[in-house]
Amino acid sequence: MIPTDFLPPALGPQRTFALVAGVERYDISHRWNLRGPARDALRFAHWLTGPAQVPPGNLRLLLSPLDEPEALDWPDSPAMAALRTAYRPATEENVKAALLDELPQCDGDLLWIFWAGHGYLGPRQELMLPCADARPSQIRHLNLDSALRWWRTDLVKHRSFPLQAALVDSCRVDAPRDARWNFGSTDYGGGSSVPGRRQFRLYASREGEAAQNDAERGAGRFTEALLAELGGRSVRESVSGLPVAARSIHRTFRELRERGEGWQLPQFLVDRDWDACSFLDDDLSALALPRAARLDQQAWDGLGALFEGRALPRCAYEAYAWAFKTAGCTTPVGGGLPGDGLLDVVQDLDERQGGRGGMPLAVPFVRFLADRAAMTGDAAGDAVWAGRLKDWVDSTRERLALPVLPPPPPPARTTVVHVGLEPPPDGGPGFRARMWLRGERTEHIWESQGAPVRLDTVREELLRQLALIGAAPADGGGARPQAPGGVDRIEFHVPYELLDADFDQWPVPRGPSGRHRALGLLHQVVVRCPQERADTRAEWHTSWRWLCTRGGRHPEAVRVVEEAEVTDVLGMELAERPAPACVLAHTTSAPHAGLLEAVLEGGVPVAVWRRGGGAPPPPLLDLLAPAGPDGRPDPGALDLLSLPARVREVRRAAAGAAAGAARAAAEDGQRPAGEDQLVLLWDDPDDIPGSRSLA
């Protein structure tokens, strides 16, 4: 604790000023919105004007909440009532006006800067805090490091503000190196440094870490811990006790980390001349991280040989997530793998170490890879690799005296019927057709003979094969699990011209009285067009692999394409990066009018559209994606690897709604509305049986 006689003699509420900001809503995209920062800012302002007794006129309160300001839980006090009428939106203009124009002209001893919202690290590791008016063309922001340098110069009154404290509840992750993330270059300059000014910084997370937010309670974990430490302290008590409070907050989060309930670890920095000595949390050797063994050199040598020349396998993200679960830890925030190679992933796991049981996270990761390689590998080399991986796990466990590992879960068993259709070589009517059944193994079950066949013949044969397999549930298409041996999904490999065909609407006999159900209500039904991907095979495989290494979920995985975006260059734009892996079509024209050409040219493996075109409400994102903390659909939470099942759910819901509307229309003597028919293009490049041409 800083001796109280070290503080300016006149330091008190009247000579304390603050910038308090909470940003929940951002102009750049609704995907940026988050719930909690505005409430955190109000609670910090309430502490300043309450126990600390700072006059409300000394605060500059900036809020951009998700809801209407009146809906916020404003503390009931005269000071907060005054701030309720004086706050401003957290735009870049208002931030600069408050921090660089108004507050420097005040005569005070202590400046508080409290900020809650998003945070990113720039190329020079400067903390950039996006403002509410951040837009794709210019992500307006506060460069906190530049602002704090400015505040140490003579541009602030010479004898004012010898103490400055910045408390930031935000992530400190690297800003993506992408042209769409245009932060620009922000430096506020400054004059000559003024000796004696001391700054205290307390961040919610370390460099590269995400800060956790409790959306249900509308609160940041860091702010919760901070306010608990400040409690009922006065201004002088809070300043002198900041180092102790910071240690306590650090200890709280360390205990969460030891229990595997989070990876966020606050970091605080105090200048040497705050109390004439260094005070860096990186020097706190007593605060040990979770106790787990690290890989030794022999283990690393073995992995180097095992992983050399190996691309990330499809199950890499599953293995990564299972490693944390097995060690009793929480999977890191953000999802996805930490690198593009197996050694990168293992290095990340080794640095995180593991849970309190002593198991290094890298060991269950390799164990998972070994099991999957043995189960699902098609090449003879996969079985050999699986054996070598298992030998590495066994020898590492024995050498490091590690506990026994539970067996990894088996891969989900999905039974799929593949229906391949190709036009005849002479360009005549009909199609050459073939069917495969793929479960634990792949079996060729039917092929058209002689002359090409019509689609009606293909449908009749498919229904016959499904009956033989025993695919039909006995309750008329209910949601109960399929019977053993049943078919989960039907994939139609078709020419480009048939992508919009109504395969999912093929009638299937069901139950008594000649009842029929649509095929897409009974099974997951998707269309595929792998023969049109010869020119963009590399982009197609890269995009799918990118999706798998992120567990099927990522904020950039889904792109909604509007009518105006369907241009001659859309395909080239989609091919530039692995993301997006899915396109949702919000176009009024038929999908063949440019959209599907762009999807295939761009190597995008997944696309959803309404048959025949048209984009009436609700939007596809609303139908498919779960709601985020702000109540809006969150594309980052949409599991694209499970999208066939999700689309079937939407088809069933639409059929139920259409049936209800038909009954209501019949009662009113009106014409019933049509069903909402979705088409799902879902091209898994790792699952294409029978590659030879039917011609």
XYZ file of C-alpha atoms in Angstrom:
695
model
C 0.000 0.000 0.000
C 1.262 3.498 -0.852
C 1.909 5.627 2.265
C -0.839 8.230 2.588
C 1.706 11.036 3.097
C 2.976 10.262 -0.410
C -0.321 11.462 -1.889
C -0.914 15.130 -2.809
C -2.078 16.871 0.388
C -5.194 18.294 -1.247
C -6.226 15.038 -2.953
C -9.895 14.443 -2.350
C -13.246 14.176 -4.135
C -13.233 17.773 -5.398
C -9.839 17.326 -7.071
C -10.692 13.940 -8.654
C -11.876 13.741 -12.265
C -12.816 10.816 -14.490
C -13.626 9.602 -17.968
C -16.026 6.660 -17.700
C -17.054 4.859 -20.918
C -19.160 1.784 -21.664
C -19.645 0.704 -25.286
C -22.136 -2.036 -26.166
C -23.419 -1.031 -29.609
C -21.111 -0.514 -32.596
C -22.013 0.879 -36.020
C -19.599 -1.480 -37.788
C -21.841 -4.554 -37.352
C -24.413 -6.005 -34.990
C -21.965 -8.896 -34.572
C -19.785 -6.585 -32.483
C -22.565 -5.775 -30.029
C -22.254 -7.099 -26.499
C -24.209 -6.680 -23.302
C -22.572 -5.545 -20.045
C -20.124 -2.644 -20.625
C -22.757 0.095 -20.185
C -23.879 -1.385 -16.872
C -20.237 -1.737 -15.778
C -19.621 1.939 -16.579
C -22.697 2.970 -14.572
C -21.578 0.933 -11.584
C -18.110 2.484 -11.650
C -19.651 5.963 -11.921
C -21.899 5.082 -8.993
C -18.842 4.173 -6.895
C -17.123 7.448 -7.841
C -20.126 9.586 -6.971
C -21.119 7.407 -3.989
C -18.434 6.113 -1.593
C -15.723 8.219 -3.290
C -18.017 11.330 -3.183
C -16.696 12.750 -6.472
C -19.029 15.523 -7.767
C -20.940 14.394 -10.877
C -19.665 17.487 -12.695
C -16.137 16.038 -12.470
C -17.155 12.974 -14.519
C -17.402 12.653 -18.273
C -19.780 9.722 -18.769
C -19.937 8.198 -22.270
C -22.459 5.424 -22.925
C -23.602 3.575 -26.040
C -25.919 0.884 -24.667
C -27.678 -1.870 -26.599
C -31.072 -0.876 -25.250
C -32.603 2.529 -24.796
C -30.758 4.497 -22.076
C -33.946 4.633 -20.023
C -33.947 0.832 -19.889
C -30.585 0.793 -18.085
C -30.506 0.157 -14.357
C -29.524 3.673 -13.266
C -28.571 3.800 -9.571
C -30.978 5.875 -7.527
C -28.987 8.875 -6.269
C -28.983 12.638 -6.965
C -25.488 12.408 -8.487
C -26.462 9.623 -10.903
C -29.635 11.525 -11.776
C -27.426 14.436 -12.819
C -25.256 12.144 -14.940
C -28.368 10.652 -16.511
C -29.049 13.961 -18.209
C -25.393 14.773 -18.943
C -23.993 11.587 -20.471
C -23.015 11.479 -24.162
C -22.693 8.670 -26.734
C -19.293 6.975 -26.773
C -18.270 8.248 -30.221
C -14.687 9.060 -31.149
C -15.495 12.775 -31.267
C -16.951 12.739 -27.746
C -14.072 10.624 -26.402
C -11.445 13.013 -27.789
C -13.395 16.060 -26.625
C -13.644 14.726 -23.066
C -10.157 13.235 -22.717
C -8.026 15.637 -24.745
C -9.945 18.944 -24.522
C -12.149 19.195 -21.433
C -10.457 17.195 -18.677
C -6.911 18.571 -19.310
C -8.238 22.050 -18.585
C -9.486 21.029 -15.152
C -7.464 21.591 -11.985
C -7.185 18.231 -10.283
C -4.840 15.754 -8.617
C -6.242 12.436 -9.822
C -7.612 11.249 -13.175
C -9.536 8.005 -13.504
C -10.035 6.415 -16.933
C -12.497 3.525 -16.900
C -13.366 1.807 -20.188
C -15.531 -1.248 -20.856
C -16.015 -2.655 -24.356
C -13.982 -4.262 -27.110
C -10.192 -3.920 -27.240
C -7.550 -4.815 -29.826
C -3.770 -4.615 -30.053
C -2.294 -2.780 -33.018
C 0.937 -3.598 -34.881
C 2.953 -1.763 -32.196
C 1.016 -3.488 -29.394
C -0.883 -0.289 -28.597
C -4.297 -0.875 -27.047
C -7.020 0.356 -29.404
C -10.507 0.733 -27.909
C -13.167 0.949 -30.680
C -15.788 3.659 -30.278
C -19.496 3.340 -30.962
C -19.152 4.975 -34.405
C -16.578 2.421 -35.616
C -17.346 1.596 -39.237
C -15.792 -0.853 -41.734
C -14.181 1.995 -43.676
C -12.709 3.495 -40.503
C -12.743 1.793 -37.099
C -12.784 4.951 -35.001
C -11.161 4.281 -31.664
C -9.237 5.540 -28.665
C -5.526 4.705 -28.798
C -5.107 4.351 -25.038
C -1.309 4.107 -25.046
C -0.965 7.273 -27.137
C -3.516 9.075 -24.954
C -1.643 8.158 -21.771
C 1.630 9.362 -23.286
C -0.122 12.631 -24.148
C -1.341 12.973 -20.554
C 2.229 12.866 -19.243
C 3.254 15.928 -21.228
C 3.051 19.664 -20.620
C -0.088 19.892 -22.760
C -1.816 19.156 -19.447
C -1.468 21.919 -16.839
C 1.948 21.624 -15.182
C 0.886 21.082 -11.604
C -2.284 19.150 -12.372
C -2.993 15.447 -12.291
C 0.183 13.969 -10.797
C -1.756 10.680 -10.424
C -3.503 8.951 -13.327
C -5.137 5.511 -13.240
C -6.495 3.623 -16.280
C -8.764 0.632 -15.602
C -9.769 -1.262 -18.752
C -12.262 -4.120 -18.972
C -11.624 -5.285 -22.533
C -9.881 -7.959 -24.558
C -6.279 -7.446 -25.652
C -6.234 -9.657 -28.723
C -4.402 -8.829 -31.933
C -6.457 -6.950 -34.507
C -6.758 -9.094 -37.666
C -4.394 -8.082 -40.461
C -7.222 -7.566 -42.904
C -8.071 -4.635 -45.160
C -11.581 -4.618 -43.698
C -10.151 -3.892 -40.240
C -9.051 -0.357 -40.972
C -8.026 1.199 -37.664
C -5.808 3.664 -39.488
C -2.980 5.333 -37.590
C -3.901 7.288 -34.460
C -1.281 9.203 -32.490
C -2.239 12.203 -30.392
C 1.297 13.578 -30.292
C 2.144 15.577 -27.193
C 4.560 18.092 -25.779
C 7.444 17.645 -23.368
C 7.177 15.068 -20.618
C 6.491 16.437 -17.137
C 8.538 14.759 -14.360
C 6.583 13.425 -11.420
C 3.454 12.296 -13.223
C 2.667 8.707 -12.314
C 0.341 6.344 -14.124
C -1.287 3.145 -12.953
C -2.739 0.722 -15.507
C -4.899 -2.275 -14.694
C -6.103 -4.402 -17.613
C -8.686 -7.174 -17.546
C -6.432 -9.476 -19.535
C -2.898 -9.962 -20.752
C -1.694 -9.459 -24.304
C -3.385 -11.935 -26.609
C -6.142 -12.835 -24.140
C -9.902 -12.282 -24.273
C -11.738 -10.715 -21.327
C -14.799 -12.655 -20.239
C -18.231 -11.080 -20.048
C -21.285 -12.512 -18.271
C -24.027 -11.671 -20.779
C -26.858 -12.995 -18.589
C -25.926 -10.723 -15.691
C -24.731 -7.935 -17.962
C -21.364 -7.637 -16.222
C -17.674 -8.072 -16.952
C -15.847 -10.442 -14.611
C -13.026 -7.956 -14.214
C -15.356 -5.076 -13.267
C -17.111 -7.318 -10.748
C -13.802 -8.058 -9.024
C -12.664 -4.418 -9.231
C -15.806 -2.983 -7.623
C -15.689 -5.653 -4.926
C -12.189 -4.442 -4.027
C -13.066 -0.735 -4.121
C -16.140 -1.304 -1.955
C -16.820 1.692 0.259
C -13.345 3.239 0.028
C -12.768 6.942 -0.237
C -10.651 8.563 -2.952
C -7.471 8.577 -0.858
C -8.048 5.011 0.378
C -8.711 3.725 -3.124
C -5.558 5.326 -4.584
C -3.255 4.188 -1.806
C -4.784 0.706 -1.903
C -4.688 0.183 -5.672
C -1.610 -2.097 -5.599
C -3.180 -4.285 -2.907
C -6.484 -4.344 -4.781
C -4.676 -5.292 -7.986
C -2.893 -8.165 -6.228
C -6.208 -9.405 -4.842
C -7.921 -9.238 -8.249
C -4.974 -11.056 -9.789
C -5.229 -13.739 -7.111
C -8.980 -14.163 -7.716
C -8.472 -14.759 -11.412
C -5.515 -17.014 -10.771
C -7.746 -19.236 -8.647
C -10.338 -19.312 -11.450
C -7.574 -20.323 -13.819
C -6.347 -23.060 -11.489
C -9.880 -24.474 -11.332
C -10.067 -24.424 -15.136
C -12.948 -21.898 -15.107
C -11.169 -19.331 -17.278
C -7.896 -18.334 -18.901
C -8.220 -14.591 -18.478
C -5.495 -13.211 -16.206
C -5.473 -9.470 -15.381
C -2.248 -7.507 -15.711
C -1.373 -4.326 -13.877
C 1.484 -1.902 -14.428
C 2.678 0.883 -12.105
C 5.470 3.300 -12.984
C 8.627 2.925 -10.898
C 8.237 6.374 -9.366
C 4.684 5.728 -8.129
C 6.240 4.579 -4.893
C 9.925 4.611 -5.998
C 10.090 0.920 -6.870
C 9.080 -1.491 -9.584
C 5.701 -3.079 -9.173
C 4.989 -5.505 -12.043
C 2.701 -8.469 -11.700
C 5.013 -10.451 -13.985
C 7.486 -10.470 -11.038
C 5.039 -12.114 -8.642
C 6.712 -15.508 -8.514
C 4.474 -16.596 -5.674
C 1.461 -16.559 -7.988
C 2.064 -19.887 -9.682
C -0.032 -20.995 -12.621
C -1.811 -24.366 -12.640
C 0.527 -27.116 -11.604
C 1.012 -29.565 -14.463
C 4.003 -31.206 -16.038
C 5.559 -29.747 -19.172
C 6.695 -31.824 -22.097
C 10.374 -32.723 -21.873
C 12.858 -32.583 -24.731
C 12.404 -36.258 -25.536
C 8.658 -35.706 -25.969
C 9.271 -32.730 -28.268
C 11.773 -34.708 -30.336
C 9.205 -37.453 -30.782
C 6.471 -35.046 -31.831
C 8.786 -33.364 -34.307
C 9.257 -36.660 -36.108
C 5.583 -37.641 -35.845
C 4.192 -34.329 -37.129
C 6.712 -33.608 -39.863
C 4.898 -33.078 -43.164
C 1.484 -33.724 -41.575
C -1.363 -31.308 -42.276
C -3.910 -30.645 -39.557
C -6.294 -33.613 -39.583
C -10.005 -33.027 -39.769
C -10.473 -33.959 -36.109
C -7.806 -31.521 -34.830
C -10.277 -29.101 -33.218
C -12.217 -31.944 -31.586
C -8.916 -33.215 -30.166
C -8.020 -29.713 -28.933
C -11.353 -29.234 -27.163
C -11.294 -32.742 -25.671
C -7.840 -32.134 -24.208
C -9.219 -29.308 -22.054
C -12.287 -31.300 -21.044
C -10.186 -34.304 -20.035
C -7.856 -32.142 -17.940
C -10.837 -30.488 -16.221
C -10.228 -27.077 -17.818
C -12.375 -24.593 -19.682
C -11.754 -24.366 -23.433
C -10.233 -20.951 -24.285
C -12.548 -18.140 -25.376
C -12.911 -17.519 -29.095
C -12.919 -21.025 -30.528
C -10.694 -22.391 -33.224
C -7.166 -23.718 -33.192
C -4.244 -21.490 -32.125
C -2.119 -22.269 -35.198
C -2.005 -23.781 -38.659
C 0.233 -26.735 -37.795
C 0.166 -29.605 -35.315
C 3.307 -28.381 -33.532
C 1.754 -24.899 -33.172
C -1.256 -26.449 -31.456
C 0.870 -28.567 -29.125
C 3.025 -25.571 -28.215
C -0.097 -23.627 -27.228
C -1.325 -26.542 -25.135
C 2.047 -26.970 -23.435
C 2.213 -23.289 -22.520
C -1.237 -23.484 -20.956
C -0.067 -26.635 -19.113
C -3.238 -28.162 -17.726
C -5.511 -28.749 -14.786
C -4.693 -29.519 -11.198
C -4.529 -33.254 -11.873
C -1.099 -32.798 -13.416
C -1.961 -33.888 -16.955
C -0.251 -31.810 -19.676
C -2.864 -30.816 -22.234
C -0.682 -32.005 -25.114
C -0.943 -35.671 -24.082
C -4.741 -36.093 -24.406
C -4.570 -34.117 -27.650
C -2.166 -36.658 -29.175
C -4.184 -39.548 -27.699
C -7.297 -38.283 -29.483
C -5.427 -38.028 -32.791
C -4.176 -41.604 -32.374
C -7.645 -43.013 -31.755
C -9.243 -41.198 -34.699
C -6.422 -42.089 -37.077
C -6.897 -45.745 -36.181
C -10.702 -45.596 -36.588
C -11.229 -43.388 -39.611
C -7.979 -43.567 -41.599
C -8.495 -44.885 -45.116
C -4.844 -45.209 -46.064
C -2.512 -47.874 -44.724
C -0.182 -45.125 -43.524
C -2.851 -43.825 -41.149
C -2.837 -47.058 -39.148
C 0.956 -46.917 -38.868
C 0.808 -43.272 -37.783
C -1.889 -44.102 -35.229
C 0.369 -46.775 -33.709
C 3.308 -44.375 -33.489
C 1.135 -41.729 -31.825
C -0.104 -44.240 -29.261
C 3.473 -45.342 -28.519
C 4.407 -41.664 -27.920
C 1.501 -41.260 -25.482
C 2.413 -44.414 -23.566
C 6.113 -43.576 -23.278
C 5.444 -39.946 -22.299
C 2.951 -40.987 -19.624
C 5.373 -43.523 -18.173
C 8.361 -41.152 -18.254
C 6.498 -38.187 -16.688
C 4.467 -40.359 -14.264
C 1.141 -39.084 -15.614
C -2.293 -40.444 -14.658
C -4.281 -42.792 -16.881
C -6.308 -41.161 -19.644
C -9.947 -42.034 -20.333
C -10.658 -43.193 -23.879
C -11.675 -40.427 -26.306
C -15.286 -40.480 -27.503
C -15.865 -42.371 -30.762
C -16.725 -40.326 -33.846
C -20.399 -39.669 -34.429
C -21.807 -42.364 -36.684
C -23.701 -40.890 -39.619
C -25.334 -43.070 -42.240
C -25.561 -41.360 -45.609
C -27.027 -42.330 -48.966
C -25.166 -40.686 -51.834
C -27.132 -40.295 -55.073
C -24.945 -39.469 -58.075
C -26.506 -38.061 -61.235
C -24.703 -37.267 -64.498
C -26.040 -36.277 -67.916
C -25.398 -38.836 -70.662
C -22.358 -38.211 -72.852
C -24.516 -37.642 -75.947
C -26.434 -34.819 -74.235
C -29.762 -36.628 -74.510
C -32.577 -36.711 -71.945
C -32.362 -38.422 -68.605
C -29.417 -39.136 -66.302
C -26.965 -41.867 -65.484
C -27.507 -42.649 -61.821
C -25.707 -44.486 -59.043
C -26.236 -44.836 -55.280
C -23.863 -45.599 -52.414
C -24.560 -46.305 -48.765
C -21.897 -44.915 -46.452
C -21.826 -45.808 -42.772
C -18.990 -47.692 -41.127
C -17.937 -48.568 -44.657
C -18.985 -47.490 -48.154
C -21.147 -49.847 -50.215
C -22.285 -49.435 -53.815
C -26.019 -50.304 -53.743
C -27.492 -49.443 -57.171
C -26.646 -48.215 -60.644
C -28.827 -47.460 -63.645
C -28.337 -49.868 -66.539
C -28.661 -49.277 -70.265
C -30.353 -46.054 -71.330
C -30.351 -42.978 -69.061
C -33.266 -42.819 -66.601
C -35.701 -40.087 -65.626
C -35.710 -38.474 -62.187
C -38.967 -40.289 -61.384
C -37.126 -43.588 -61.786
C -34.320 -42.355 -59.503
C -36.894 -41.326 -56.888
C -38.651 -44.703 -56.973
C -35.347 -46.549 -56.632
C -34.244 -44.294 -53.754
C -37.496 -45.021 -51.893
C -36.984 -48.739 -52.465
C -33.433 -48.570 -51.122
C -34.534 -46.569 -48.062
C -37.184 -49.184 -47.329
C -34.595 -51.931 -47.591
C -32.222 -50.114 -45.261
C -35.039 -49.521 -42.776
C -34.613 -45.767 -42.782
C -38.164 -44.669 -42.131
C -39.107 -43.830 -38.523
C -42.306 -45.520 -37.449
C -44.144 -42.443 -36.141
C -44.606 -40.475 -39.360
C -41.554 -38.245 -39.283
C -41.295 -37.449 -35.612
C -38.148 -36.065 -34.010
C -37.177 -39.277 -32.164
C -33.729 -40.766 -32.944
C -33.401 -42.890 -36.071
C -33.615 -46.629 -35.611
C -30.308 -48.530 -35.804
C -29.316 -48.930 -39.427
C -31.425 -45.958 -40.523
C -30.309 -43.195 -42.883
C -29.478 -39.807 -41.419
C -28.718 -37.864 -44.594
C -29.237 -38.083 -48.355
C -26.719 -36.253 -50.534
C -27.503 -35.585 -54.190
C -24.377 -35.194 -56.357
C -25.877 -33.384 -59.342
C -25.011 -31.352 -62.416
C -25.013 -27.609 -61.994
C -28.453 -27.288 -63.628
C -30.099 -29.454 -60.943
C -28.833 -27.602 -57.862
C -32.194 -25.860 -57.447
C -34.242 -29.042 -58.000
C -36.837 -29.967 -55.375
C -35.269 -33.218 -54.136
C -36.242 -32.378 -50.558
C -39.901 -32.238 -51.671
C -39.975 -35.756 -53.177
C -43.029 -37.484 -51.631
C -42.389 -40.531 -49.455
C -45.264 -42.911 -48.551
C -45.966 -42.729 -44.843
C -48.486 -44.638 -42.799
C -52.083 -45.446 -43.628
C -54.516 -43.856 -46.073
C -51.866 -43.096 -48.671
C -50.224 -40.377 -46.614
C -46.994 -38.878 -47.957
C -44.225 -36.838 -46.319
C -41.584 -34.732 -48.029
C -38.174 -36.390 -48.154
C -36.563 -33.320 -46.528
C -38.814 -33.665 -43.469
C -37.764 -37.269 -42.838
C -34.045 -36.980 -43.602
C -31.348 -34.372 -43.929
C -31.277 -33.585 -47.651
C -28.433 -31.653 -49.306
C -27.270 -31.043 -52.854
C -23.676 -31.179 -54.055
C -21.800 -30.213 -57.187
C -18.222 -31.535 -56.831
C -17.678 -31.959 -60.599
C -17.945 -28.176 -61.033
C -15.060 -27.542 -58.615
C -12.162 -28.787 -60.721
C -10.771 -25.289 -61.295
C -11.079 -24.197 -57.647
C -10.334 -27.475 -55.888
C -7.556 -25.903 -53.786
C -9.817 -23.099 -52.528
C -12.626 -25.600 -51.849
C -10.418 -27.903 -49.754
C -8.768 -24.962 -47.950
C -12.095 -23.415 -46.990
C -13.461 -26.716 -45.657
C -10.267 -27.430 -43.729
C -10.385 -23.913 -42.253
C -13.952 -24.580 -41.122
C -13.080 -27.921 -39.524
C -10.122 -26.483 -37.593
C -12.533 -24.002 -36.021
C -15.017 -26.617 -34.946
C -17.555 -25.473 -37.541
C -18.044 -22.092 -35.859
C -16.396 -18.735 -36.467
C -17.673 -15.121 -36.718
C -16.271 -14.862 -40.257
C -17.500 -18.274 -41.448
C -20.864 -16.985 -42.713
C -21.456 -14.260 -45.265
C -24.895 -12.937 -46.168
C -24.931 -11.936 -49.849
C -27.424 -9.283 -50.908
C -28.691 -8.700 -54.430
C -26.329 -5.802 -55.161
C -23.298 -7.932 -54.255
C -23.915 -10.534 -56.973
C -21.477 -9.212 -59.572
C -19.004 -10.707 -62.022
C -16.203 -10.384 -59.437
C -18.031 -11.917 -56.442
C -16.523 -15.351 -57.088
C -12.986 -13.958 -57.111
C -13.695 -12.068 -53.869
C -14.939 -15.249 -52.193
C -11.818 -17.125 -53.326
C -9.368 -14.656 -51.761
C -9.528 -16.126 -48.245
C -10.691 -19.383 -46.604
C -13.545 -17.423 -45.018
C -16.412 -17.351 -45.618
C -17.145 -21.057 -45.721
C -20.892 -20.462 -46.047
C -22.957 -18.058 -48.143
C -26.563 -17.204 -47.242
C -28.392 -15.822 -50.272
C -30.613 -12.782 -49.715
C -31.347 -12.299 -53.378
C -34.666 -11.867 -55.132
C -33.614 -13.421 -58.452
C -33.146 -17.142 -59.054
C -29.868 -18.467 -57.572
C -28.551 -19.491 -60.988
C -28.431 -15.819 -61.985
C -24.829 -15.408 -60.849
C -24.937 -16.439 -57.206
C -24.189 -20.149 -57.552
C -21.499 -19.470 -60.155
C -19.796 -17.201 -57.615
C -20.129 -19.786 -54.821
C -18.514 -22.508 -56.926
C -15.856 -20.212 -58.379
C -14.979 -19.004 -54.883
C -14.539 -22.539 -53.529
C -17.246 -21.944 -50.887
C -18.375 -25.392 -49.670
C -21.715 -24.380 -48.083
C -24.577 -22.222 -49.329
C -28.249 -21.796 -48.433
C -30.952 -20.188 -50.547
C -34.716 -20.287 -51.125
C -35.747 -22.382 -54.064
C -36.416 -20.286 -57.131
C -34.953 -17.172 -55.541
C -36.678 -14.619 -53.393
C -35.709 -13.352 -49.959
C -38.896 -12.697 -47.983
C -38.698 -12.303 -44.203
C -37.494 -13.729 -41.968
C -33.883 -13.530 -43.179
C -31.999 -16.817 -43.441
C -29.648 -15.822 -40.627
C -32.638 -15.402 -38.317
C -33.880 -18.863 -39.289
C -30.589 -20.707 -38.915
C -28.333 -18.998 -36.352
C -28.886 -19.026 -32.572
C -29.378 -15.714 -30.822
C -26.364 -13.940 -29.342
C -26.175 -11.948 -26.081
C -27.916 -8.997 -27.762
C -30.857 -11.132 -28.851
C -29.851 -11.001 -32.511
C -28.732 -14.032 -34.542
C -25.059 -14.764 -33.940
C -23.334 -16.108 -37.086
C -20.301 -17.027 -34.985
C -22.437 -19.516 -33.035
C -23.873 -21.231 -36.123
C -22.369 -24.736 -36.370
C -21.899 -25.242 -40.111
C -20.789 -28.856 -39.627
C -24.277 -29.570 -38.226
C -26.118 -27.400 -40.735
C -27.916 -30.296 -42.542
C -29.681 -31.187 -39.278
C -30.477 -27.540 -38.590
C -31.974 -27.044 -42.057
C -34.183 -30.104 -41.522
C -35.432 -28.524 -38.289
C -36.282 -25.346 -40.190
C -38.041 -27.346 -42.929
C -40.154 -29.135 -40.323
C -41.029 -25.874 -38.583
C -41.998 -24.310 -41.906
C -44.141 -27.329 -42.808
C -45.933 -27.101 -39.472
C -46.527 -23.390 -39.898
C -47.773 -23.931 -43.461
C -50.198 -26.624 -42.287
C -51.553 -24.280 -39.639
C -51.862 -21.461 -42.147
C -53.648 -23.791 -44.581
C -56.218 -24.721 -41.945
C -56.753 -21.077 -41.062
C -57.028 -20.120 -44.734
C -59.535 -22.907 -45.364
C -61.670 -21.676 -42.504
C -61.549 -18.150 -43.931
C -62.049 -19.315 -47.518
C -58.609 -17.994 -48.563
C -55.795 -19.542 -50.583
C -53.103 -21.026 -48.298
C -49.557 -19.642 -48.346
C -46.703 -21.773 -49.713
C -44.035 -23.469 -47.610
C -40.670 -21.853 -47.003
C -38.461 -24.172 -49.143
C -34.751 -24.033 -48.382
C -31.964 -25.534 -50.458
C -28.659 -26.490 -48.815
C -25.476 -26.923 -50.833
C -23.126 -28.837 -48.507
C -19.967 -30.063 -50.226
C -17.655 -32.039 -47.942
C -14.541 -32.683 -50.073
C -13.443 -35.504 -47.747
C -16.592 -37.556 -48.427
C -17.047 -38.234 -52.154
C -17.560 -41.950 -52.894
C -17.233 -43.346 -56.394
C -15.026 -40.715 -57.984
C -14.906 -42.379 -61.408
C -17.289 -41.002 -64.020
C -20.560 -42.770 -64.637
C -20.118 -42.089 -68.346
